[in-house]
Amino acid sequence: MLSTKMYKTIFILCLSFFAVLAKHEFYDGHTLYNIVVKDVQQAELVNELGYQIPIDIWTYAKPGQPGQILVSKEDKQQFLDALHDAGVAYSILTENIRESLELEEERLAAAAKQKNERSTFGLDFETIHRYEVVDAYLEELGTRFPHYVRVESAGRSVQGRDIKYLKISTSHFQNDTKPVVMLQSLLHAREWITLPSTLYAIEKLVIDVTERDLVDNIDWIIMPIVNPDGYEWSHTDTRFWRKNRRVGLLPGDTCVGVDLNRNFDAFWGTASSSNVCSDTYHGPSAFSEPETINIREILRPYMSRLALYIDIHSHGSMILYGFGNGQLPPNGLILHVVGVAMAQAIDEVKWAEKPNYVVGNIVAILYRASGGSSDWAQLAGASLAYTYELPSYRGQSGLNGFLVDPDFIEQAAYETWEGLKAGARQAATAFYRQIAEK
Ligand SMILES: [Zn+2]
């Protein structure tokens, strides 16, 4: 006979099983489409659909580059009718995305269970770590490596989470003649694959240092979870959540959240949405959100020596630079040259079946966008500022887009680090050359 304790255990197991099922219910029947456009007119038409139907554009379609769009059961007919009318070709990538969500959850949970015990201190790259785990890890790093790691708090998120970041420096940031490199991830909540890349950078700069010059010559600022509220929400409730968790924007909180990557003071409000319900809602004003103010404030003392700023997103295998209005920064050529060097470093070690990285001005490569963090950094004084779009993964499991397959986590982190290193070295060399010329 089963004991009361066992009944209780079974009951709890059943509850958690149904909680998992219920969690992804919202996405039941959502279909992920692959959209192929013939020309710019078709591309614009598809992108305009985003303003008329509440579709979720994962990647924008361009001639020669298919787009991915997630559409709910309710909106499918209207969406497909519009595509037919415009003669736009499409195919189905994932019929019911809920099944992929359940698969992702299962695979990540299994990977977390099976992971090998690490022989060294640090977080593994088998799974995607939650806010609390990362937060505790950063604290631990500060305690274990006090001679060159400082863990600091940038401030609180909308919901009051402490946003920590690391300052890694052999001179405690006291040497003004050293270049500063800033790395950040998870400005967009659902882009989970970006977190391991900043954690990997931390590992290679603090725990497993194999390239001493990177630590000796550069001061690093690394913020792994810029948007912790949105990130946690994407774990607990809505997997494809992109914005922060600002409430009170509309009476009754009908729609929640500001797109933090449209909230920086860079051509604010000119190519973003003023619709609170939109995924690219820019907020009531530039820097209206604590999460964006945090970035501005922690960089303020170091702007004059900010040699490189990189905001890591997913997905699309791209390295983008400003500006989001189509104008090139005065150092556009250098931005391109260093961008290509970073892309080449990644391409050299990427999996053969993955596309090469594409480098360019964001409007030329993707779309117009205002209020972006890397545009702001470039305008505010960073020598070089970029947005990375990490690759998506579509292996045996079929997990795609923002969905993470554990098989790809370490590779994504490792190859991104190759690009970041190449960029940091070039930025540092240019910085020291400038100092020598003064
Ligand atoms: Zn993003």
Tab-separated table of C-alpha atoms and ligand atoms in Angstrom:
chain	number	residue	atom	x	y	z
A	1	MET	CA	0.000	0.000	0.000
A	2	LEU	CA	1.188	3.501	-0.717
A	3	SER	CA	2.048	5.607	2.275
A	4	THR	CA	0.492	9.048	2.815
A	5	LYS	CA	3.852	10.547	1.947
A	6	MET	CA	3.906	8.737	-1.386
A	7	TYR	CA	0.355	9.824	-2.171
A	8	LYS	CA	1.437	13.358	-1.436
A	9	THR	CA	4.458	13.020	-3.712
A	10	ILE	CA	2.321	11.639	-6.535
A	11	PHE	CA	-0.185	14.426	-6.007
A	12	ILE	CA	2.547	17.067	-6.200
A	13	LEU	CA	4.035	15.406	-9.293
A	14	CYS	CA	0.621	15.458	-10.975
A	15	LEU	CA	0.137	19.076	-10.021
A	16	SER	CA	3.489	20.101	-11.481
A	17	PHE	CA	2.784	18.058	-14.605
A	18	PHE	CA	-0.497	19.887	-15.159
A	19	ALA	CA	1.143	23.199	-14.274
A	20	VAL	CA	3.609	22.612	-17.113
A	21	LEU	CA	0.763	21.761	-19.482
A	22	ALA	CA	-1.276	24.778	-18.395
A	23	LYS	CA	1.706	27.060	-18.656
A	24	HIS	CA	1.956	26.768	-22.408
A	25	GLU	CA	-1.787	26.665	-22.998
A	26	PHE	CA	-1.723	30.252	-24.242
A	27	TYR	CA	0.339	29.106	-27.211
A	28	ASP	CA	-1.835	26.149	-28.109
A	29	GLY	CA	-2.485	26.233	-31.850
A	30	HIS	CA	-0.019	29.040	-32.539
A	31	THR	CA	1.746	28.279	-35.826
A	32	LEU	CA	5.229	29.376	-36.821
A	33	TYR	CA	5.387	30.319	-40.509
A	34	ASN	CA	8.322	30.713	-42.849
A	35	ILE	CA	7.619	33.666	-45.143
A	36	VAL	CA	9.343	34.088	-48.507
A	37	VAL	CA	9.043	37.473	-50.194
A	38	LYS	CA	9.950	38.199	-53.818
A	39	ASP	CA	10.624	41.911	-53.559
A	40	VAL	CA	10.744	44.911	-51.233
A	41	GLN	CA	7.043	45.662	-51.751
A	42	GLN	CA	6.062	42.224	-50.536
A	43	ALA	CA	8.454	42.532	-47.590
A	44	GLU	CA	6.930	45.849	-46.553
A	45	LEU	CA	3.442	44.467	-46.901
A	46	VAL	CA	4.239	41.516	-44.626
A	47	ASN	CA	5.893	43.755	-42.066
A	48	GLU	CA	2.932	46.161	-42.166
A	49	LEU	CA	0.671	43.230	-41.290
A	50	GLY	CA	2.193	43.417	-37.837
A	51	TYR	CA	0.317	46.678	-37.277
A	52	GLN	CA	-3.027	45.234	-38.390
A	53	ILE	CA	-3.008	41.730	-36.913
A	54	PRO	CA	-1.460	40.813	-33.546
A	55	ILE	CA	1.169	38.534	-35.099
A	56	ASP	CA	4.601	37.998	-33.550
A	57	ILE	CA	7.327	38.714	-36.095
A	58	TRP	CA	10.375	36.697	-35.016
A	59	THR	CA	12.510	37.684	-37.986
A	60	TYR	CA	11.663	40.088	-40.765
A	61	ALA	CA	11.341	38.747	-44.286
A	62	LYS	CA	13.504	40.338	-46.948
A	63	PRO	CA	14.130	39.328	-50.546
A	64	GLY	CA	16.553	36.406	-50.336
A	65	GLN	CA	16.038	36.020	-46.591
A	66	PRO	CA	12.871	34.342	-45.303
A	67	GLY	CA	11.131	35.679	-42.228
A	68	GLN	CA	9.536	33.815	-39.338
A	69	ILE	CA	6.160	34.803	-37.951
A	70	LEU	CA	4.201	33.254	-35.085
A	71	VAL	CA	0.428	33.480	-35.511
A	72	SER	CA	-2.323	32.494	-33.072
A	73	LYS	CA	-5.161	30.134	-33.920
A	74	GLU	CA	-7.609	33.055	-33.931
A	75	ASP	CA	-5.605	35.244	-36.304
A	76	LYS	CA	-4.492	32.548	-38.719
A	77	GLN	CA	-7.247	32.953	-41.302
A	78	GLN	CA	-6.909	36.717	-41.573
A	79	PHE	CA	-3.135	36.376	-41.803
A	80	LEU	CA	-3.188	33.709	-44.502
A	81	ASP	CA	-5.832	35.609	-46.504
A	82	ALA	CA	-3.576	38.661	-46.499
A	83	LEU	CA	-0.620	36.576	-47.695
A	84	HIS	CA	-2.717	35.021	-50.469
A	85	ASP	CA	-4.009	38.410	-51.623
A	86	ALA	CA	-0.444	39.703	-51.873
A	87	GLY	CA	0.859	36.528	-53.521
A	88	VAL	CA	3.375	35.948	-50.747
A	89	ALA	CA	4.730	32.401	-50.448
A	90	TYR	CA	4.899	30.681	-47.081
A	91	SER	CA	5.401	27.329	-45.453
A	92	ILE	CA	4.766	25.978	-41.975
A	93	LEU	CA	7.814	25.596	-39.757
A	94	THR	CA	5.957	24.428	-36.648
A	95	GLU	CA	2.256	23.612	-36.777
A	96	ASN	CA	1.590	23.918	-33.044
A	97	ILE	CA	4.277	25.838	-31.178
A	98	ARG	CA	2.941	24.587	-27.846
A	99	GLU	CA	4.441	21.191	-28.609
A	100	SER	CA	7.829	22.820	-29.172
A	101	LEU	CA	7.506	24.693	-25.894
A	102	GLU	CA	6.854	21.475	-24.030
A	103	LEU	CA	9.769	19.832	-25.813
A	104	GLU	CA	12.086	22.716	-24.940
A	105	GLU	CA	11.088	22.509	-21.304
A	106	GLU	CA	11.593	18.759	-21.199
A	107	ARG	CA	14.961	18.882	-22.916
A	108	LEU	CA	16.301	21.700	-20.756
A	109	ALA	CA	15.099	19.979	-17.582
A	110	ALA	CA	16.700	16.683	-18.661
A	111	ALA	CA	19.961	18.439	-19.508
A	112	ALA	CA	19.973	20.141	-16.115
A	113	LYS	CA	19.521	16.763	-14.399
A	114	GLN	CA	22.102	14.883	-16.424
A	115	LYS	CA	24.810	17.498	-16.339
A	116	ASN	CA	28.222	16.337	-15.293
A	117	GLU	CA	29.583	17.627	-12.056
A	118	ARG	CA	31.981	20.391	-12.922
A	119	SER	CA	35.500	19.979	-11.680
A	120	THR	CA	35.863	23.735	-11.396
A	121	PHE	CA	33.684	26.379	-9.828
A	122	GLY	CA	31.207	28.056	-12.186
A	123	LEU	CA	27.876	27.666	-13.947
A	124	ASP	CA	27.491	24.919	-16.520
A	125	PHE	CA	26.522	25.428	-20.151
A	126	GLU	CA	24.134	22.486	-20.292
A	127	THR	CA	21.012	24.459	-19.538
A	128	ILE	CA	19.600	27.971	-19.204
A	129	HIS	CA	19.982	29.398	-15.723
A	130	ARG	CA	17.333	31.428	-13.957
A	131	TYR	CA	17.729	34.896	-12.453
A	132	GLU	CA	18.302	33.740	-8.875
A	133	VAL	CA	21.003	31.289	-9.875
A	134	VAL	CA	22.848	33.900	-11.926
A	135	ASP	CA	22.433	36.521	-9.215
A	136	ALA	CA	23.948	34.231	-6.572
A	137	TYR	CA	26.736	33.264	-8.976
A	138	LEU	CA	27.742	36.893	-9.554
A	139	GLU	CA	27.869	37.448	-5.785
A	140	GLU	CA	30.003	34.361	-5.373
A	141	LEU	CA	32.429	35.552	-8.043
A	142	GLY	CA	32.850	38.832	-6.192
A	143	THR	CA	33.651	36.954	-2.988
A	144	ARG	CA	36.042	34.465	-4.568
A	145	PHE	CA	37.968	36.848	-6.794
A	146	PRO	CA	38.054	40.142	-4.865
A	147	HIS	CA	41.389	41.164	-6.369
A	148	TYR	CA	39.883	41.808	-9.777
A	149	VAL	CA	36.140	41.203	-9.730
A	150	ARG	CA	33.670	43.650	-8.261
A	151	VAL	CA	29.993	42.775	-8.215
A	152	GLU	CA	27.813	45.833	-8.206
A	153	SER	CA	24.134	46.603	-8.295
A	154	ALA	CA	22.949	48.807	-11.123
A	155	GLY	CA	19.620	49.396	-9.419
A	156	ARG	CA	16.243	47.729	-9.286
A	157	SER	CA	13.949	46.546	-12.051
A	158	VAL	CA	10.319	47.653	-12.285
A	159	GLN	CA	9.342	44.762	-9.998
A	160	GLY	CA	12.228	45.418	-7.640
A	161	ARG	CA	14.740	42.771	-8.697
A	162	ASP	CA	18.329	43.706	-8.051
A	163	ILE	CA	20.213	44.028	-11.340
A	164	LYS	CA	23.791	43.036	-10.746
A	165	TYR	CA	26.773	43.313	-13.024
A	166	LEU	CA	30.471	42.602	-12.856
A	167	LYS	CA	33.383	44.941	-13.186
A	168	ILE	CA	36.438	42.903	-14.088
A	169	SER	CA	39.701	44.811	-13.864
A	170	THR	CA	43.269	44.266	-12.724
A	171	SER	CA	43.325	47.899	-11.605
A	172	HIS	CA	39.822	48.180	-10.126
A	173	PHE	CA	38.865	50.611	-12.895
A	174	GLN	CA	41.306	53.163	-11.447
A	175	ASN	CA	43.499	53.313	-14.539
A	176	ASP	CA	41.959	55.854	-16.907
A	177	THR	CA	44.278	54.864	-19.725
A	178	LYS	CA	42.646	51.441	-20.125
A	179	PRO	CA	39.822	50.808	-22.562
A	180	VAL	CA	36.452	49.624	-21.255
A	181	VAL	CA	34.386	46.933	-22.967
A	182	MET	CA	30.719	46.505	-22.029
A	183	LEU	CA	28.757	43.300	-22.715
A	184	GLN	CA	25.099	42.764	-21.916
A	185	SER	CA	22.409	40.185	-22.596
A	186	LEU	CA	18.689	39.601	-22.076
A	187	LEU	CA	17.508	43.134	-22.760
A	188	HIS	CA	14.813	41.175	-24.581
A	189	ALA	CA	13.375	38.617	-22.207
A	190	ARG	CA	12.744	35.703	-24.531
A	191	GLU	CA	16.205	35.613	-26.099
A	192	TRP	CA	17.459	32.950	-23.696
A	193	ILE	CA	20.410	31.781	-25.795
A	194	THR	CA	22.101	35.148	-25.205
A	195	LEU	CA	22.604	34.538	-21.470
A	196	PRO	CA	25.179	31.734	-21.827
A	197	SER	CA	27.293	34.005	-24.036
A	198	THR	CA	27.840	36.614	-21.319
A	199	LEU	CA	28.280	33.864	-18.721
A	200	TYR	CA	30.912	32.288	-20.963
A	201	ALA	CA	32.734	35.615	-21.258
A	202	ILE	CA	32.764	35.834	-17.455
A	203	GLU	CA	34.095	32.283	-17.215
A	204	LYS	CA	36.953	33.053	-19.630
A	205	LEU	CA	37.832	36.336	-17.945
A	206	VAL	CA	37.632	35.225	-14.335
A	207	ILE	CA	37.662	31.454	-13.778
A	208	ASP	CA	39.405	29.861	-16.724
A	209	VAL	CA	41.697	32.589	-17.999
A	210	THR	CA	43.660	31.311	-20.970
A	211	GLU	CA	44.288	34.635	-22.726
A	212	ARG	CA	45.873	36.929	-20.221
A	213	ASP	CA	46.030	39.990	-22.506
A	214	LEU	CA	42.245	40.307	-22.402
A	215	VAL	CA	42.328	40.847	-18.642
A	216	ASP	CA	45.552	42.839	-18.497
A	217	ASN	CA	44.710	45.301	-21.259
A	218	ILE	CA	40.977	45.787	-20.870
A	219	ASP	CA	38.490	46.703	-18.143
A	220	TRP	CA	35.237	44.770	-18.561
A	221	ILE	CA	31.678	45.538	-17.539
A	222	ILE	CA	29.335	42.576	-17.964
A	223	MET	CA	25.616	42.566	-17.198
A	224	PRO	CA	24.102	39.140	-17.966
A	225	ILE	CA	20.446	39.894	-17.152
A	226	VAL	CA	19.469	43.429	-18.082
A	227	ASN	CA	15.724	42.717	-17.946
A	228	PRO	CA	15.203	40.262	-15.066
A	229	ASP	CA	11.422	40.764	-14.697
A	230	GLY	CA	10.719	40.019	-18.335
A	231	TYR	CA	13.188	37.146	-18.259
A	232	GLU	CA	11.542	35.485	-15.266
A	233	TRP	CA	8.110	36.051	-16.799
A	234	SER	CA	9.288	34.253	-19.933
A	235	HIS	CA	10.157	31.273	-17.710
A	236	THR	CA	7.094	31.239	-15.506
A	237	ASP	CA	4.287	32.448	-17.744
A	238	THR	CA	4.751	33.641	-21.304
A	239	ARG	CA	7.748	32.093	-23.046
A	240	PHE	CA	7.895	34.586	-25.914
A	241	TRP	CA	7.714	37.691	-23.713
A	242	ARG	CA	10.023	40.402	-25.043
A	243	LYS	CA	9.466	43.581	-23.001
A	244	ASN	CA	9.939	44.515	-19.351
A	245	ARG	CA	7.037	44.177	-16.896
A	246	ARG	CA	5.942	47.801	-16.492
A	247	VAL	CA	2.290	47.960	-15.436
A	248	GLY	CA	-0.085	50.875	-15.171
A	249	LEU	CA	0.400	51.954	-18.771
A	250	LEU	CA	-3.289	51.445	-19.493
A	251	PRO	CA	-6.218	51.362	-17.059
A	252	GLY	CA	-6.756	47.825	-15.849
A	253	ASP	CA	-3.294	46.865	-17.051
A	254	THR	CA	-4.711	45.512	-20.287
A	255	CYS	CA	-1.257	45.624	-21.790
A	256	VAL	CA	2.012	45.419	-19.956
A	257	GLY	CA	5.618	46.239	-20.702
A	258	VAL	CA	7.966	48.527	-22.575
A	259	ASP	CA	10.330	47.334	-25.297
A	260	LEU	CA	13.595	48.318	-23.623
A	261	ASN	CA	15.438	48.265	-26.936
A	262	ARG	CA	13.194	51.078	-28.171
A	263	ASN	CA	13.421	53.085	-24.948
A	264	PHE	CA	16.967	54.500	-25.150
A	265	ASP	CA	17.532	58.121	-26.078
A	266	ALA	CA	18.474	57.611	-29.713
A	267	PHE	CA	15.994	59.053	-32.230
A	268	TRP	CA	13.439	57.951	-29.636
A	269	GLY	CA	9.908	57.376	-30.896
A	270	THR	CA	10.684	57.794	-34.600
A	271	ALA	CA	10.700	54.123	-35.621
A	272	SER	CA	8.923	52.227	-32.845
A	273	SER	CA	5.373	51.795	-31.618
A	274	SER	CA	3.355	54.188	-29.480
A	275	ASN	CA	0.806	51.409	-28.946
A	276	VAL	CA	1.188	50.115	-25.399
A	277	CYS	CA	0.089	46.664	-26.515
A	278	SER	CA	2.749	46.414	-29.208
A	279	ASP	CA	5.893	44.359	-28.692
A	280	THR	CA	7.912	47.385	-29.834
A	281	TYR	CA	6.192	49.908	-27.552
A	282	HIS	CA	8.817	52.580	-26.806
A	283	GLY	CA	7.504	53.698	-23.406
A	284	PRO	CA	6.132	57.084	-22.307
A	285	SER	CA	9.490	58.816	-22.911
A	286	ALA	CA	13.131	58.015	-23.578
A	287	PHE	CA	14.736	56.416	-20.529
A	288	SER	CA	11.378	56.024	-18.808
A	289	GLU	CA	12.363	52.580	-17.523
A	290	PRO	CA	14.727	51.719	-14.659
A	291	GLU	CA	16.342	48.970	-16.736
A	292	THR	CA	17.501	51.409	-19.425
A	293	ILE	CA	18.443	54.123	-16.913
A	294	ASN	CA	20.674	51.530	-15.214
A	295	ILE	CA	22.754	51.052	-18.345
A	296	ARG	CA	23.129	54.788	-18.870
A	297	GLU	CA	24.178	55.396	-15.285
A	298	ILE	CA	26.696	52.594	-14.900
A	299	LEU	CA	28.451	53.669	-18.108
A	300	ARG	CA	28.397	57.397	-17.362
A	301	PRO	CA	31.782	57.508	-15.542
A	302	TYR	CA	33.486	55.505	-18.304
A	303	MET	CA	32.108	56.984	-21.502
A	304	SER	CA	35.421	58.581	-22.476
A	305	ARG	CA	37.111	55.191	-22.499
A	306	LEU	CA	34.250	52.998	-23.653
A	307	ALA	CA	36.021	51.362	-26.581
A	308	LEU	CA	33.381	48.733	-27.311
A	309	TYR	CA	29.733	48.235	-26.382
A	310	ILE	CA	27.931	45.052	-27.357
A	311	ASP	CA	24.278	44.271	-26.721
A	312	ILE	CA	23.621	40.591	-27.386
A	313	HIS	CA	20.283	39.530	-28.875
A	314	SER	CA	18.884	36.632	-30.867
A	315	HIS	CA	18.299	35.540	-33.536
A	316	GLY	CA	19.523	35.735	-37.116
A	317	SER	CA	23.361	35.436	-37.217
A	318	MET	CA	23.980	39.153	-37.598
A	319	ILE	CA	26.261	41.874	-36.293
A	320	LEU	CA	24.523	45.231	-36.612
A	321	TYR	CA	25.681	48.799	-36.151
A	322	GLY	CA	23.952	52.173	-36.280
A	323	PHE	CA	22.099	54.092	-36.857
A	324	GLY	CA	18.566	52.794	-36.801
A	325	ASN	CA	17.428	55.684	-38.987
A	326	GLY	CA	19.693	54.537	-41.822
A	327	GLN	CA	22.395	57.182	-41.342
A	328	LEU	CA	25.908	55.913	-40.779
A	329	PRO	CA	27.943	57.090	-37.779
A	330	PRO	CA	31.042	59.134	-38.743
A	331	ASN	CA	33.229	56.065	-38.085
A	332	GLY	CA	30.997	53.801	-40.172
A	333	LEU	CA	33.907	52.297	-42.065
A	334	ILE	CA	35.750	51.284	-38.877
A	335	LEU	CA	32.512	49.909	-37.462
A	336	HIS	CA	32.171	47.766	-40.526
A	337	VAL	CA	35.787	46.576	-40.534
A	338	VAL	CA	35.710	45.539	-36.863
A	339	GLY	CA	32.248	44.028	-37.344
A	340	VAL	CA	33.577	41.869	-40.166
A	341	ALA	CA	36.563	40.799	-38.038
A	342	MET	CA	34.175	39.661	-35.306
A	343	ALA	CA	31.940	37.845	-37.775
A	344	GLN	CA	34.912	36.071	-39.350
A	345	ALA	CA	36.138	34.923	-35.956
A	346	ILE	CA	32.726	33.383	-35.283
A	347	ASP	CA	32.367	31.895	-38.751
A	348	GLU	CA	35.689	30.103	-38.366
A	349	VAL	CA	34.432	28.023	-35.452
A	350	LYS	CA	30.690	27.832	-36.116
A	351	TRP	CA	28.979	24.601	-37.077
A	352	ALA	CA	29.292	24.028	-40.808
A	353	GLU	CA	25.540	23.914	-41.439
A	354	LYS	CA	24.990	27.332	-39.887
A	355	PRO	CA	24.863	30.403	-42.117
A	356	ASN	CA	27.732	32.870	-42.080
A	357	TYR	CA	27.197	35.999	-40.068
A	358	VAL	CA	26.014	39.078	-41.926
A	359	VAL	CA	27.461	42.471	-40.935
A	360	GLY	CA	26.046	45.901	-41.629
A	361	ASN	CA	23.990	48.915	-40.738
A	362	ILE	CA	20.792	47.801	-39.053
A	363	VAL	CA	18.514	49.429	-41.647
A	364	ALA	CA	20.405	47.877	-44.533
A	365	ILE	CA	20.280	44.440	-42.933
A	366	LEU	CA	17.051	44.435	-40.960
A	367	TYR	CA	14.715	47.378	-40.459
A	368	ARG	CA	14.428	50.925	-39.176
A	369	ALA	CA	14.384	51.032	-35.390
A	370	SER	CA	14.694	53.877	-32.917
A	371	GLY	CA	15.608	53.944	-29.244
A	372	GLY	CA	18.072	51.050	-29.552
A	373	SER	CA	20.730	50.547	-26.909
A	374	SER	CA	23.685	50.281	-29.278
A	375	ASP	CA	22.598	53.424	-31.157
A	376	TRP	CA	22.426	55.256	-27.857
A	377	ALA	CA	25.888	53.986	-26.826
A	378	GLN	CA	27.350	55.073	-30.160
A	379	LEU	CA	25.795	58.542	-29.850
A	380	ALA	CA	26.757	58.858	-26.183
A	381	GLY	CA	30.445	58.350	-26.891
A	382	ALA	CA	31.300	54.673	-27.282
A	383	SER	CA	33.981	54.219	-29.948
A	384	LEU	CA	32.296	51.132	-31.359
A	385	ALA	CA	28.787	49.887	-30.573
A	386	TYR	CA	27.051	46.798	-31.926
A	387	THR	CA	24.035	44.601	-31.578
A	388	TYR	CA	24.671	40.898	-32.019
A	389	GLU	CA	21.920	38.592	-33.224
A	390	LEU	CA	22.997	35.068	-32.312
A	391	PRO	CA	22.080	32.136	-34.568
A	392	SER	CA	18.902	30.170	-34.128
A	393	TYR	CA	19.111	26.424	-33.816
A	394	ARG	CA	17.175	23.900	-35.812
A	395	GLY	CA	18.674	20.506	-35.223
A	396	GLN	CA	17.141	17.084	-34.800
A	397	SER	CA	14.719	18.335	-32.160
A	398	GLY	CA	13.232	20.922	-34.534
A	399	LEU	CA	13.471	23.605	-31.840
A	400	ASN	CA	13.868	26.867	-33.625
A	401	GLY	CA	13.966	30.634	-33.298
A	402	PHE	CA	13.898	31.704	-29.661
A	403	LEU	CA	13.528	28.131	-28.472
A	404	VAL	CA	16.713	26.732	-27.059
A	405	ASP	CA	18.012	23.252	-27.612
A	406	PRO	CA	20.518	22.279	-24.905
A	407	ASP	CA	22.740	20.759	-27.594
A	408	PHE	CA	23.481	24.257	-28.894
A	409	ILE	CA	24.064	26.187	-25.657
A	410	GLU	CA	27.782	25.697	-25.183
A	411	GLN	CA	28.555	26.059	-28.879
A	412	ALA	CA	26.585	29.321	-29.097
A	413	ALA	CA	28.409	30.664	-26.060
A	414	TYR	CA	31.835	29.549	-27.281
A	415	GLU	CA	31.535	30.856	-30.842
A	416	THR	CA	30.116	34.176	-29.657
A	417	TRP	CA	33.086	34.556	-27.338
A	418	GLU	CA	35.404	34.183	-30.343
A	419	GLY	CA	33.670	37.162	-31.935
A	420	LEU	CA	33.643	39.220	-28.748
A	421	LYS	CA	37.360	38.605	-28.219
A	422	ALA	CA	38.234	39.671	-31.750
A	423	GLY	CA	36.212	42.859	-31.285
A	424	ALA	CA	37.645	43.607	-27.851
A	425	ARG	CA	41.218	43.208	-29.078
A	426	GLN	CA	40.675	45.455	-32.097
A	427	ALA	CA	38.877	48.061	-30.009
A	428	ALA	CA	41.658	48.008	-27.404
A	429	THR	CA	44.385	48.343	-30.040
A	430	ALA	CA	42.632	51.355	-31.569
A	431	PHE	CA	42.162	52.875	-28.107
A	432	TYR	CA	45.872	52.523	-27.173
A	433	ARG	CA	46.892	53.927	-30.562
A	434	GLN	CA	44.757	56.993	-29.941
A	435	ILE	CA	46.282	57.499	-26.504
A	436	ALA	CA	49.793	57.201	-27.947
A	437	GLU	CA	49.006	59.806	-30.597
A	438	LYS	CA	47.750	62.329	-28.043
B	1	ZN	ZN	16.267	41.282	-29.208
